[in-house]
Structures are given as structure tokens and as C-alpha cells.
């Protein structure tokens, strides 16, 4: 694997992080990006924090062999276990939890916020902790409703985005939010933006949906990174995975439509 | 990890293989069993053959440190990649594909057989290959219908065994079998026996459902193993996993109800 000079690395447990890459690639049209999906060991969402941390460390060790200017942990389950780390061997390290929590806090007027995520993300409680810390710092109250939605990743990987079965599953998971006067919902897993329309129909138009990719663009705009000058040669989007997966290519085309990117390369980690 | 003398090892990618262990433990009430679930890397069902083979080899290397008389690969995806191996360092090695295919062949009167499985199992096509070889050897014809059912494992792990959503998903996957005059259906993933009643309702009472655990009991009854004598001390069921998982304990209690077993121990592989 040759070096992609000064690229921003986006790491994910598999395929879902492409939604974060998509937002970043569109938000920073001159920047090079390297995406690494750990498809050999996905999903992280049902695994223990210790196992997730081990996998993140192994993947980050590999990413360090490339020429990078920042590492973005796109996976929510992985972000939960590296929450307090802001640098990595001199490189800025970003997780999706803090940008998402900050954007949700700002979007919410009644401070009644819900977060949906995998089992691991919900058990770790990172969004809840961040939102409560934010509220406490301002002497305010916040109500956080956390909902584990383990079937949504498989439904997305099955390709049933607009489907009555997916609608029923979403209704089962989310219908109680209607009674709870929630005004903001964090889509706390990178797969969920692919279900944004269906989620919006269940929770109603009055609820703001927070997208990790959009939150990350907002955070990076304020970050002190050496941006490529306007006259640079065309940027490059490289896709790396740890296992070949037919779903990866199909979903990459769906999520990255309109962007130029190379075929996925398989790397051994 | 101490040695479990002369035990039969049952290896699975995670939790589902407990249905095979359950059949074996009931079929051989005097035998010691060691179950190993690779929960740190589950599921295998969406991964490539090369990655699955690597994981199986690592797990089998660990199992060899115990005192065993046979190794059963309960996972269908893993069985598909070690299909031609019948011994392992002098130990008999069994996969679930051959017993399942043999039982299906025997059960079917019209030789129109369906197999449901994960993406990996269906792509490998091992049941289809075995059934066609069986038919060819007898100069007969067989029609095999193979259906990938990737959502069923997550539905079982969510605990929605008897649920309208699960019924809808099963109907989506299996309703075409009604038109195809199938008389035998191989439940080609260890999770599926937990959905046996619901599967039966979709395909109709005229279709025989083949259970990997029951097929394996039948195969082992004919195997040349050193069985423990009737006067042996009480047998032991040991459960090992590569990651702690709350679902594991809950599903173990559900699947192994009525059997005595120890709490799951976590091992590093």
C-alpha cells in the first residue's frame, strides 16, 4: 500500500462510515481521503469495549504507516472507546460522538434529546454522558432517551432502505419517542443516515435528525489542519477494507454517488 | 483453561452453535462437551472464505490444547470452508454440511430440496454440491433451491423468535418455496432452529425441516469414538467464548434449558 500524502483517514468497522466519508468529501472537495473499513471483523456494535479497543489499536497502527494529517473514527462503537483521546502520535484524532452531541445540543430547544445506536454504543452511554456534561456546565437540565437498534445495520446491508419491514422495525424501536416530546434525535450509527427518510416518517417532521457526517464537517471546519491549497492537483478518495465484501462495493456506489473514488483495495491487518 | 478430558469440542462463530450442542448433549447424555464460540469475530456469515478459514484455523489451534476426542464444526459458514477435511492432527473432524445434506436426501421423496443459510453458506454452495453429488452417484436428479437469509441471525439475537416482524421477513425469504413443490428444507444456519415453528408456518406442514444438530447426532451415533462407559462420573458441559456477550448467556439459557452447564468463560485466541 503506497502512501496517500497528507490525506485525512476515515476509519470504520465496515461499510457504514462511508456516510461520514461522503459528508467530508463533499464538505472538503479539495482534500484527499483514505477510508479504512475493518470488514473482516465487523460489526463492532455487539462486541465488548476491550475487544473493540484492541481492533481500533490494530487498525490505527496500520493507518500510521500512511502519510496522514488527521484520523477520524467514524464508527460510533469505536468512537465510544477512544473518547478522551484527542491526538495519536502527533496526529489530531477525532471521534464522532463529540461533534454529534454538540450539534444535538445546539439543535434542541426543549433539551429533550434521543439517541439511537448499536448495543455497544448505547451500553457505553457516551452520547448521554457528553450531553449531561454539556447541560451541567451550563447549569441546565437535559433529558436523554437512548435506544439500542441492533437490526438496523443488517437491514441496511440487506439493501431494504425503503421497505415496509424496515418501517415496521423502525416503528417498533422509535414510536415511544412521539410520547416523550423529543425534539432532536441523534442517528448514532453511521448506517442510519441511509434510513433518514424512514426514520423521519416515524418520529415526525418536528424532530431534528443529527447526522454524524454533517456534525463532523462542522467540527473539522474549525480544526487547525494544513488544508490543501486551491491550486493542488485533483484530490483522491482511496477505499481500503480488511476483507473483500460484495456489499461494500454496492453500498459505496450508493453512498458516494457523484464522487470520484477508486475500487476498494483489500489490506491485511 | 484446564483440560476437559476426552470431551467432544463443538466450535461455532458465536452463539447459534448452541443449538447443535443442545442436540448432541441430549443425544449423548454421558459425554463431556466443550463449546467454543468465536464471539469476538462473529458473524462469519458475511465474510470471505479466506478470512473464515484463517479464523477457523486459529480457533482449532486453541482447541488442540484441550484433551478432546473429536471436533465438531457447528457453524455452517465455517463448515463450508473445511468440507474435505475429516481428521485434524489425529482427531476426527466433523462438519454440519454432510450430515445435513445426507438427512435431507433421505427425507425427500420428490428430490426437490431447499436450503436456507447466510450469505457465505449460500455463496459457497456446499449443500447444493453435496446433494448433486449424492444424486449423481445414484443416477438420479435433484432440484436444489438455495436462499440467503442474512436478517435471520440478527432477528434471533434480538430475541424476536415469535414476532410478526420475523414472520414477515421469513415470508419474504421463503414464500416462493410454496410454488416450487419443495418437500424438504435444510435450516442451514445454527440459529434457524430457534425459528423452526415460524419457518414451518411459512413453508407448510408438508415440508420436512432439517436441523443440523439432529443430523449430527445421527452421524455421530455411527462414528467410531471412544464413548464414556455408563458408570463414568457426571458429564460436563463447558462453554467458552472469545468475547463476553450479554446475548450469549441469555440465549444459552434459552437453548440449553433442562441441561446442566457452567457459566461461559472468556478465552483469548
PDB file of N, CA and C in Angstrom, chain B residues 164-257:
ATOM      1  N   UNK B 164     -44.323 -10.805  14.753  1.00  0.00           N
ATOM      2  CA  UNK B 164     -44.850 -10.516  13.408  1.00  0.00           C
ATOM      3  C   UNK B 164     -43.771 -10.032  12.433  1.00  0.00           C
ATOM      4  N   UNK B 165     -42.774  -9.289  12.929  1.00  0.00           N
ATOM      5  CA  UNK B 165     -41.719  -8.812  12.022  1.00  0.00           C
ATOM      6  C   UNK B 165     -40.896  -9.996  11.503  1.00  0.00           C
ATOM      7  N   UNK B 166     -40.549 -10.917  12.398  1.00  0.00           N
ATOM      8  CA  UNK B 166     -39.811 -12.109  11.979  1.00  0.00           C
ATOM      9  C   UNK B 166     -40.636 -12.921  10.982  1.00  0.00           C
ATOM     10  N   UNK B 167     -41.937 -13.022  11.242  1.00  0.00           N
ATOM     11  CA  UNK B 167     -42.808 -13.747  10.309  1.00  0.00           C
ATOM     12  C   UNK B 167     -42.793 -13.105   8.923  1.00  0.00           C
ATOM     13  N   UNK B 168     -42.829 -11.773   8.891  1.00  0.00           N
ATOM     14  CA  UNK B 168     -42.795 -11.066   7.607  1.00  0.00           C
ATOM     15  C   UNK B 168     -41.486 -11.305   6.870  1.00  0.00           C
ATOM     16  N   UNK B 169     -40.368 -11.250   7.602  1.00  0.00           N
ATOM     17  CA  UNK B 169     -39.055 -11.467   6.977  1.00  0.00           C
ATOM     18  C   UNK B 169     -38.977 -12.895   6.437  1.00  0.00           C
ATOM     19  N   UNK B 170     -39.440 -13.859   7.242  1.00  0.00           N
ATOM     20  CA  UNK B 170     -39.437 -15.254   6.783  1.00  0.00           C
ATOM     21  C   UNK B 170     -40.308 -15.419   5.547  1.00  0.00           C
ATOM     22  N   UNK B 171     -41.467 -14.759   5.556  1.00  0.00           N
ATOM     23  CA  UNK B 171     -42.353 -14.846   4.398  1.00  0.00           C
ATOM     24  C   UNK B 171     -41.653 -14.290   3.157  1.00  0.00           C
ATOM     25  N   UNK B 172     -40.960 -13.139   3.325  1.00  0.00           N
ATOM     26  CA  UNK B 172     -40.244 -12.526   2.204  1.00  0.00           C
ATOM     27  C   UNK B 172     -39.198 -13.501   1.635  1.00  0.00           C
ATOM     28  N   UNK B 173     -38.447 -14.143   2.534  1.00  0.00           N
ATOM     29  CA  UNK B 173     -37.381 -15.037   2.079  1.00  0.00           C
ATOM     30  C   UNK B 173     -37.925 -16.346   1.481  1.00  0.00           C
ATOM     31  N   UNK B 174     -38.983 -16.877   2.084  1.00  0.00           N
ATOM     32  CA  UNK B 174     -39.339 -18.282   1.816  1.00  0.00           C
ATOM     33  C   UNK B 174     -40.633 -18.515   1.051  1.00  0.00           C
ATOM     34  N   UNK B 175     -41.440 -17.467   0.801  1.00  0.00           N
ATOM     35  CA  UNK B 175     -42.769 -17.745   0.263  1.00  0.00           C
ATOM     36  C   UNK B 175     -42.714 -18.412  -1.112  1.00  0.00           C
ATOM     37  N   UNK B 176     -41.632 -18.141  -1.879  1.00  0.00           N
ATOM     38  CA  UNK B 176     -41.563 -18.722  -3.230  1.00  0.00           C
ATOM     39  C   UNK B 176     -41.437 -20.249  -3.190  1.00  0.00           C
ATOM     40  N   UNK B 177     -41.010 -20.797  -2.046  1.00  0.00           N
ATOM     41  CA  UNK B 177     -40.870 -22.262  -1.960  1.00  0.00           C
ATOM     42  C   UNK B 177     -42.202 -22.971  -2.138  1.00  0.00           C
ATOM     43  N   UNK B 178     -43.291 -22.310  -1.752  1.00  0.00           N
ATOM     44  CA  UNK B 178     -44.635 -22.911  -1.872  1.00  0.00           C
ATOM     45  C   UNK B 178     -44.946 -23.277  -3.326  1.00  0.00           C
ATOM     46  N   UNK B 179     -44.505 -22.393  -4.252  1.00  0.00           N
ATOM     47  CA  UNK B 179     -44.785 -22.627  -5.685  1.00  0.00           C
ATOM     48  C   UNK B 179     -43.839 -23.677  -6.273  1.00  0.00           C
ATOM     49  N   UNK B 180     -42.747 -23.973  -5.583  1.00  0.00           N
ATOM     50  CA  UNK B 180     -41.694 -24.798  -6.196  1.00  0.00           C
ATOM     51  C   UNK B 180     -41.806 -26.276  -5.832  1.00  0.00           C
ATOM     52  N   UNK B 181     -42.853 -26.636  -5.086  1.00  0.00           N
ATOM     53  CA  UNK B 181     -43.104 -28.040  -4.751  1.00  0.00           C
ATOM     54  C   UNK B 181     -41.924 -28.673  -3.996  1.00  0.00           C
ATOM     55  N   UNK B 182     -41.341 -27.896  -3.095  1.00  0.00           N
ATOM     56  CA  UNK B 182     -40.225 -28.367  -2.265  1.00  0.00           C
ATOM     57  C   UNK B 182     -40.804 -29.256  -1.145  1.00  0.00           C
ATOM     58  N   UNK B 183     -40.172 -30.399  -0.841  1.00  0.00           N
ATOM     59  CA  UNK B 183     -40.683 -31.202   0.283  1.00  0.00           C
ATOM     60  C   UNK B 183     -39.725 -31.264   1.464  1.00  0.00           C
ATOM     61  N   UNK B 184     -38.512 -30.696   1.316  1.00  0.00           N
ATOM     62  CA  UNK B 184     -37.520 -30.731   2.396  1.00  0.00           C
ATOM     63  C   UNK B 184     -36.745 -29.415   2.401  1.00  0.00           C
ATOM     64  N   UNK B 185     -36.576 -28.855   3.593  1.00  0.00           N
ATOM     65  CA  UNK B 185     -35.863 -27.577   3.726  1.00  0.00           C
ATOM     66  C   UNK B 185     -34.768 -27.729   4.772  1.00  0.00           C
ATOM     67  N   UNK B 186     -33.523 -27.500   4.347  1.00  0.00           N
ATOM     68  CA  UNK B 186     -32.391 -27.574   5.277  1.00  0.00           C
ATOM     69  C   UNK B 186     -32.246 -26.220   5.976  1.00  0.00           C
ATOM     70  N   UNK B 187     -32.340 -26.235   7.304  1.00  0.00           N
ATOM     71  CA  UNK B 187     -32.095 -24.999   8.066  1.00  0.00           C
ATOM     72  C   UNK B 187     -30.573 -24.872   8.193  1.00  0.00           C
ATOM     73  N   UNK B 188     -29.952 -24.244   7.177  1.00  0.00           N
ATOM     74  CA  UNK B 188     -28.505 -24.270   7.022  1.00  0.00           C
ATOM     75  C   UNK B 188     -27.757 -23.204   7.802  1.00  0.00           C
ATOM     76  N   UNK B 189     -28.215 -22.900   8.981  1.00  0.00           N
ATOM     77  CA  UNK B 189     -27.512 -21.988   9.885  1.00  0.00           C
ATOM     78  C   UNK B 189     -27.987 -22.364  11.274  1.00  0.00           C
ATOM     79  N   UNK B 190     -27.058 -22.402  12.223  1.00  0.00           N
ATOM     80  CA  UNK B 190     -27.395 -22.929  13.549  1.00  0.00           C
ATOM     81  C   UNK B 190     -28.407 -22.080  14.309  1.00  0.00           C
ATOM     82  N   UNK B 191     -28.611 -20.825  13.875  1.00  0.00           N
ATOM     83  CA  UNK B 191     -29.627 -20.007  14.547  1.00  0.00           C
ATOM     84  C   UNK B 191     -31.044 -20.406  14.149  1.00  0.00           C
ATOM     85  N   UNK B 192     -31.209 -20.983  12.966  1.00  0.00           N
ATOM     86  CA  UNK B 192     -32.556 -21.131  12.409  1.00  0.00           C
ATOM     87  C   UNK B 192     -33.469 -22.075  13.183  1.00  0.00           C
ATOM     88  N   UNK B 193     -32.950 -23.135  13.847  1.00  0.00           N
ATOM     89  CA  UNK B 193     -33.871 -23.983  14.617  1.00  0.00           C
ATOM     90  C   UNK B 193     -34.667 -23.201  15.667  1.00  0.00           C
ATOM     91  N   UNK B 194     -34.152 -22.060  16.094  1.00  0.00           N
ATOM     92  CA  UNK B 194     -34.911 -21.239  17.046  1.00  0.00           C
ATOM     93  C   UNK B 194     -36.134 -20.607  16.386  1.00  0.00           C
ATOM     94  N   UNK B 195     -36.164 -20.624  15.064  1.00  0.00           N
ATOM     95  CA  UNK B 195     -37.307 -20.082  14.317  1.00  0.00           C
ATOM     96  C   UNK B 195     -38.115 -21.212  13.671  1.00  0.00           C
ATOM     97  N   UNK B 196     -37.895 -22.430  14.127  1.00  0.00           N
ATOM     98  CA  UNK B 196     -38.476 -23.599  13.449  1.00  0.00           C
ATOM     99  C   UNK B 196     -39.997 -23.492  13.311  1.00  0.00           C
ATOM    100  N   UNK B 197     -40.674 -23.102  14.373  1.00  0.00           N
ATOM    101  CA  UNK B 197     -42.140 -23.027  14.317  1.00  0.00           C
ATOM    102  C   UNK B 197     -42.576 -22.001  13.273  1.00  0.00           C
ATOM    103  N   UNK B 198     -41.922 -20.845  13.279  1.00  0.00           N
ATOM    104  CA  UNK B 198     -42.293 -19.782  12.334  1.00  0.00           C
ATOM    105  C   UNK B 198     -41.962 -20.185  10.895  1.00  0.00           C
ATOM    106  N   UNK B 199     -40.829 -20.829  10.700  1.00  0.00           N
ATOM    107  CA  UNK B 199     -40.453 -21.302   9.358  1.00  0.00           C
ATOM    108  C   UNK B 199     -41.493 -22.320   8.873  1.00  0.00           C
ATOM    109  N   UNK B 200     -41.884 -23.226   9.760  1.00  0.00           N
ATOM    110  CA  UNK B 200     -42.874 -24.248   9.420  1.00  0.00           C
ATOM    111  C   UNK B 200     -44.198 -23.633   8.978  1.00  0.00           C
ATOM    112  N   UNK B 201     -44.598 -22.544   9.626  1.00  0.00           N
ATOM    113  CA  UNK B 201     -45.859 -21.895   9.245  1.00  0.00           C
ATOM    114  C   UNK B 201     -45.779 -21.314   7.833  1.00  0.00           C
ATOM    115  N   UNK B 202     -44.609 -20.782   7.451  1.00  0.00           N
ATOM    116  CA  UNK B 202     -44.483 -20.192   6.115  1.00  0.00           C
ATOM    117  C   UNK B 202     -44.447 -21.271   5.029  1.00  0.00           C
ATOM    118  N   UNK B 203     -43.661 -22.329   5.267  1.00  0.00           N
ATOM    119  CA  UNK B 203     -43.478 -23.303   4.184  1.00  0.00           C
ATOM    120  C   UNK B 203     -44.554 -24.388   4.183  1.00  0.00           C
ATOM    121  N   UNK B 204     -45.281 -24.526   5.273  1.00  0.00           N
ATOM    122  CA  UNK B 204     -46.370 -25.503   5.317  1.00  0.00           C
ATOM    123  C   UNK B 204     -45.941 -26.812   5.948  1.00  0.00           C
ATOM    124  N   UNK B 205     -46.934 -27.545   6.463  1.00  0.00           N
ATOM    125  CA  UNK B 205     -46.672 -28.761   7.234  1.00  0.00           C
ATOM    126  C   UNK B 205     -46.099 -29.882   6.369  1.00  0.00           C
ATOM    127  N   UNK B 206     -46.268 -29.771   5.042  1.00  0.00           N
ATOM    128  CA  UNK B 206     -45.785 -30.835   4.167  1.00  0.00           C
ATOM    129  C   UNK B 206     -44.282 -30.809   3.943  1.00  0.00           C
ATOM    130  N   UNK B 207     -43.612 -29.787   4.452  1.00  0.00           N
ATOM    131  CA  UNK B 207     -42.165 -29.662   4.219  1.00  0.00           C
ATOM    132  C   UNK B 207     -41.406 -30.118   5.471  1.00  0.00           C
ATOM    133  N   UNK B 208     -40.489 -31.067   5.297  1.00  0.00           N
ATOM    134  CA  UNK B 208     -39.646 -31.536   6.410  1.00  0.00           C
ATOM    135  C   UNK B 208     -38.515 -30.533   6.632  1.00  0.00           C
ATOM    136  N   UNK B 209     -38.347 -30.100   7.886  1.00  0.00           N
ATOM    137  CA  UNK B 209     -37.258 -29.170   8.208  1.00  0.00           C
ATOM    138  C   UNK B 209     -36.078 -29.946   8.760  1.00  0.00           C
ATOM    139  N   UNK B 210     -34.907 -29.777   8.143  1.00  0.00           N
ATOM    140  CA  UNK B 210     -33.702 -30.498   8.576  1.00  0.00           C
ATOM    141  C   UNK B 210     -32.883 -29.613   9.516  1.00  0.00           C
ATOM    142  N   UNK B 211     -32.601 -30.147  10.705  1.00  0.00           N
ATOM    143  CA  UNK B 211     -31.922 -29.449  11.807  1.00  0.00           C
ATOM    144  C   UNK B 211     -30.501 -30.007  11.886  1.00  0.00           C
ATOM    145  N   UNK B 212     -29.481 -29.120  11.808  1.00  0.00           N
ATOM    146  CA  UNK B 212     -28.074 -29.570  11.808  1.00  0.00           C
ATOM    147  C   UNK B 212     -27.742 -30.406  13.041  1.00  0.00           C
ATOM    148  N   UNK B 213     -28.286 -30.047  14.184  1.00  0.00           N
ATOM    149  CA  UNK B 213     -27.982 -30.764  15.426  1.00  0.00           C
ATOM    150  C   UNK B 213     -28.486 -32.196  15.361  1.00  0.00           C
ATOM    151  N   UNK B 214     -29.737 -32.359  14.890  1.00  0.00           N
ATOM    152  CA  UNK B 214     -30.312 -33.711  14.803  1.00  0.00           C
ATOM    153  C   UNK B 214     -29.556 -34.543  13.768  1.00  0.00           C
ATOM    154  N   UNK B 215     -29.159 -33.898  12.660  1.00  0.00           N
ATOM    155  CA  UNK B 215     -28.386 -34.609  11.641  1.00  0.00           C
ATOM    156  C   UNK B 215     -27.035 -35.042  12.201  1.00  0.00           C
ATOM    157  N   UNK B 216     -26.431 -34.196  13.016  1.00  0.00           N
ATOM    158  CA  UNK B 216     -25.113 -34.511  13.581  1.00  0.00           C
ATOM    159  C   UNK B 216     -25.203 -35.650  14.593  1.00  0.00           C
ATOM    160  N   UNK B 217     -26.274 -35.691  15.385  1.00  0.00           N
ATOM    161  CA  UNK B 217     -26.456 -36.797  16.340  1.00  0.00           C
ATOM    162  C   UNK B 217     -26.483 -38.116  15.580  1.00  0.00           C
ATOM    163  N   UNK B 218     -27.227 -38.130  14.485  1.00  0.00           N
ATOM    164  CA  UNK B 218     -27.362 -39.323  13.654  1.00  0.00           C
ATOM    165  C   UNK B 218     -25.989 -39.755  13.103  1.00  0.00           C
ATOM    166  N   UNK B 219     -25.190 -38.782  12.654  1.00  0.00           N
ATOM    167  CA  UNK B 219     -23.859 -39.094  12.119  1.00  0.00           C
ATOM    168  C   UNK B 219     -22.930 -39.610  13.218  1.00  0.00           C
ATOM    169  N   UNK B 220     -22.960 -38.968  14.382  1.00  0.00           N
ATOM    170  CA  UNK B 220     -22.039 -39.376  15.462  1.00  0.00           C
ATOM    171  C   UNK B 220     -22.387 -40.750  16.021  1.00  0.00           C
ATOM    172  N   UNK B 221     -23.685 -41.095  16.012  1.00  0.00           N
ATOM    173  CA  UNK B 221     -24.093 -42.426  16.508  1.00  0.00           C
ATOM    174  C   UNK B 221     -23.357 -43.526  15.726  1.00  0.00           C
ATOM    175  N   UNK B 222     -23.043 -43.237  14.454  1.00  0.00           N
ATOM    176  CA  UNK B 222     -22.353 -44.210  13.615  1.00  0.00           C
ATOM    177  C   UNK B 222     -20.833 -44.020  13.602  1.00  0.00           C
ATOM    178  N   UNK B 223     -20.350 -43.042  14.361  1.00  0.00           N
ATOM    179  CA  UNK B 223     -18.909 -42.758  14.329  1.00  0.00           C
ATOM    180  C   UNK B 223     -18.181 -43.655  15.328  1.00  0.00           C
ATOM    181  N   UNK B 224     -16.926 -43.908  15.015  1.00  0.00           N
ATOM    182  CA  UNK B 224     -16.112 -44.784  15.849  1.00  0.00           C
ATOM    183  C   UNK B 224     -15.361 -43.938  16.885  1.00  0.00           C
ATOM    184  N   UNK B 225     -16.076 -43.560  17.953  1.00  0.00           N
ATOM    185  CA  UNK B 225     -15.451 -42.758  19.006  1.00  0.00           C
ATOM    186  C   UNK B 225     -15.418 -43.589  20.296  1.00  0.00           C
ATOM    187  N   UNK B 226     -14.443 -43.272  21.179  1.00  0.00           N
ATOM    188  CA  UNK B 226     -14.349 -43.984  22.458  1.00  0.00           C
ATOM    189  C   UNK B 226     -15.369 -43.386  23.420  1.00  0.00           C
ATOM    190  N   UNK B 227     -16.560 -43.977  23.461  1.00  0.00           N
ATOM    191  CA  UNK B 227     -17.632 -43.426  24.302  1.00  0.00           C
ATOM    192  C   UNK B 227     -17.339 -43.676  25.767  1.00  0.00           C
ATOM    193  N   UNK B 228     -17.753 -42.755  26.605  1.00  0.00           N
ATOM    194  CA  UNK B 228     -17.537 -42.931  28.051  1.00  0.00           C
ATOM    195  C   UNK B 228     -18.422 -44.084  28.544  1.00  0.00           C
ATOM    196  N   UNK B 229     -17.874 -44.907  29.439  1.00  0.00           N
ATOM    197  CA  UNK B 229     -18.674 -46.033  29.937  1.00  0.00           C
ATOM    198  C   UNK B 229     -19.829 -45.544  30.820  1.00  0.00           C
ATOM    199  N   UNK B 230     -20.910 -46.343  30.921  1.00  0.00           N
ATOM    200  CA  UNK B 230     -22.106 -45.942  31.672  1.00  0.00           C
ATOM    201  C   UNK B 230     -21.820 -45.529  33.115  1.00  0.00           C
ATOM    202  N   UNK B 231     -20.783 -46.109  33.758  1.00  0.00           N
ATOM    203  CA  UNK B 231     -20.534 -45.825  35.171  1.00  0.00           C
ATOM    204  C   UNK B 231     -19.650 -44.594  35.398  1.00  0.00           C
ATOM    205  N   UNK B 232     -19.376 -43.814  34.359  1.00  0.00           N
ATOM    206  CA  UNK B 232     -18.494 -42.642  34.481  1.00  0.00           C
ATOM    207  C   UNK B 232     -19.100 -41.600  35.414  1.00  0.00           C
ATOM    208  N   UNK B 233     -18.239 -40.738  35.985  1.00  0.00           N
ATOM    209  CA  UNK B 233     -18.778 -39.616  36.780  1.00  0.00           C
ATOM    210  C   UNK B 233     -19.617 -38.698  35.880  1.00  0.00           C
ATOM    211  N   UNK B 234     -20.464 -37.865  36.495  1.00  0.00           N
ATOM    212  CA  UNK B 234     -21.353 -36.999  35.697  1.00  0.00           C
ATOM    213  C   UNK B 234     -20.588 -36.233  34.629  1.00  0.00           C
ATOM    214  N   UNK B 235     -21.211 -36.080  33.499  1.00  0.00           N
ATOM    215  CA  UNK B 235     -20.532 -35.392  32.397  1.00  0.00           C
ATOM    216  C   UNK B 235     -20.548 -33.877  32.620  1.00  0.00           C
ATOM    217  N   UNK B 236     -19.745 -33.181  31.831  1.00  0.00           N
ATOM    218  CA  UNK B 236     -19.602 -31.739  31.999  1.00  0.00           C
ATOM    219  C   UNK B 236     -19.824 -31.030  30.668  1.00  0.00           C
ATOM    220  N   UNK B 237     -20.573 -29.935  30.704  1.00  0.00           N
ATOM    221  CA  UNK B 237     -20.726 -29.057  29.534  1.00  0.00           C
ATOM    222  C   UNK B 237     -20.004 -27.753  29.850  1.00  0.00           C
ATOM    223  N   UNK B 238     -18.935 -27.488  29.120  1.00  0.00           N
ATOM    224  CA  UNK B 238     -18.186 -26.235  29.339  1.00  0.00           C
ATOM    225  C   UNK B 238     -18.446 -25.285  28.193  1.00  0.00           C
ATOM    226  N   UNK B 239     -18.655 -24.014  28.498  1.00  0.00           N
ATOM    227  CA  UNK B 239     -18.909 -23.011  27.466  1.00  0.00           C
ATOM    228  C   UNK B 239     -17.772 -21.999  27.452  1.00  0.00           C
ATOM    229  N   UNK B 240     -17.098 -21.852  26.308  1.00  0.00           N
ATOM    230  CA  UNK B 240     -16.021 -20.869  26.153  1.00  0.00           C
ATOM    231  C   UNK B 240     -16.400 -19.897  25.036  1.00  0.00           C
ATOM    232  N   UNK B 241     -16.055 -18.623  25.220  1.00  0.00           N
ATOM    233  CA  UNK B 241     -16.269 -17.635  24.161  1.00  0.00           C
ATOM    234  C   UNK B 241     -15.016 -16.777  24.056  1.00  0.00           C
ATOM    235  N   UNK B 242     -14.845 -16.104  22.924  1.00  0.00           N
ATOM    236  CA  UNK B 242     -13.672 -15.241  22.742  1.00  0.00           C
ATOM    237  C   UNK B 242     -13.979 -13.793  23.124  1.00  0.00           C
ATOM    238  N   UNK B 243     -15.226 -13.506  23.445  1.00  0.00           N
ATOM    239  CA  UNK B 243     -15.597 -12.164  23.895  1.00  0.00           C
ATOM    240  C   UNK B 243     -16.792 -12.322  24.821  1.00  0.00           C
ATOM    241  N   UNK B 244     -16.862 -11.496  25.841  1.00  0.00           N
ATOM    242  CA  UNK B 244     -18.045 -11.533  26.702  1.00  0.00           C
ATOM    243  C   UNK B 244     -19.204 -10.921  25.954  1.00  0.00           C
ATOM    244  N   UNK B 245     -20.351 -11.531  26.013  1.00  0.00           N
ATOM    245  CA  UNK B 245     -21.503 -11.029  25.291  1.00  0.00           C
ATOM    246  C   UNK B 245     -22.746 -11.304  26.128  1.00  0.00           C
ATOM    247  N   UNK B 246     -23.510 -10.261  26.434  1.00  0.00           N
ATOM    248  CA  UNK B 246     -24.713 -10.450  27.246  1.00  0.00           C
ATOM    249  C   UNK B 246     -25.718 -11.377  26.547  1.00  0.00           C
ATOM    250  N   UNK B 247     -25.799 -11.284  25.205  1.00  0.00           N
ATOM    251  CA  UNK B 247     -26.732 -12.147  24.486  1.00  0.00           C
ATOM    252  C   UNK B 247     -26.383 -13.631  24.681  1.00  0.00           C
ATOM    253  N   UNK B 248     -25.072 -13.923  24.798  1.00  0.00           N
ATOM    254  CA  UNK B 248     -24.659 -15.321  24.872  1.00  0.00           C
ATOM    255  C   UNK B 248     -25.325 -16.026  26.047  1.00  0.00           C
ATOM    256  N   UNK B 249     -25.255 -15.400  27.207  1.00  0.00           N
ATOM    257  CA  UNK B 249     -25.789 -16.039  28.408  1.00  0.00           C
ATOM    258  C   UNK B 249     -27.293 -16.253  28.283  1.00  0.00           C
ATOM    259  N   UNK B 250     -27.988 -15.220  27.779  1.00  0.00           N
ATOM    260  CA  UNK B 250     -29.446 -15.290  27.651  1.00  0.00           C
ATOM    261  C   UNK B 250     -29.852 -16.398  26.677  1.00  0.00           C
ATOM    262  N   UNK B 251     -29.171 -16.440  25.521  1.00  0.00           N
ATOM    263  CA  UNK B 251     -29.520 -17.455  24.530  1.00  0.00           C
ATOM    264  C   UNK B 251     -29.101 -18.848  24.994  1.00  0.00           C
ATOM    265  N   UNK B 252     -27.983 -18.942  25.733  1.00  0.00           N
ATOM    266  CA  UNK B 252     -27.556 -20.249  26.259  1.00  0.00           C
ATOM    267  C   UNK B 252     -28.639 -20.808  27.173  1.00  0.00           C
ATOM    268  N   UNK B 253     -29.187 -19.969  28.036  1.00  0.00           N
ATOM    269  CA  UNK B 253     -30.239 -20.435  28.939  1.00  0.00           C
ATOM    270  C   UNK B 253     -31.471 -20.881  28.162  1.00  0.00           C
ATOM    271  N   UNK B 254     -31.791 -20.131  27.102  1.00  0.00           N
ATOM    272  CA  UNK B 254     -32.958 -20.471  26.288  1.00  0.00           C
ATOM    273  C   UNK B 254     -32.748 -21.795  25.547  1.00  0.00           C
ATOM    274  N   UNK B 255     -31.571 -21.940  24.918  1.00  0.00           N
ATOM    275  CA  UNK B 255     -31.334 -23.096  24.045  1.00  0.00           C
ATOM    276  C   UNK B 255     -31.031 -24.359  24.849  1.00  0.00           C
ATOM    277  N   UNK B 256     -30.279 -24.194  25.957  1.00  0.00           N
ATOM    278  CA  UNK B 256     -29.829 -25.371  26.721  1.00  0.00           C
ATOM    279  C   UNK B 256     -30.752 -25.682  27.901  1.00  0.00           C
ATOM    280  N   UNK B 257     -31.952 -25.125  27.923  1.00  0.00           N
ATOM    281  CA  UNK B 257     -32.853 -25.317  29.066  1.00  0.00           C
ATOM    282  C   UNK B 257     -33.005 -26.800  29.378  1.00  0.00           C
TER     283      UNK B 257
END
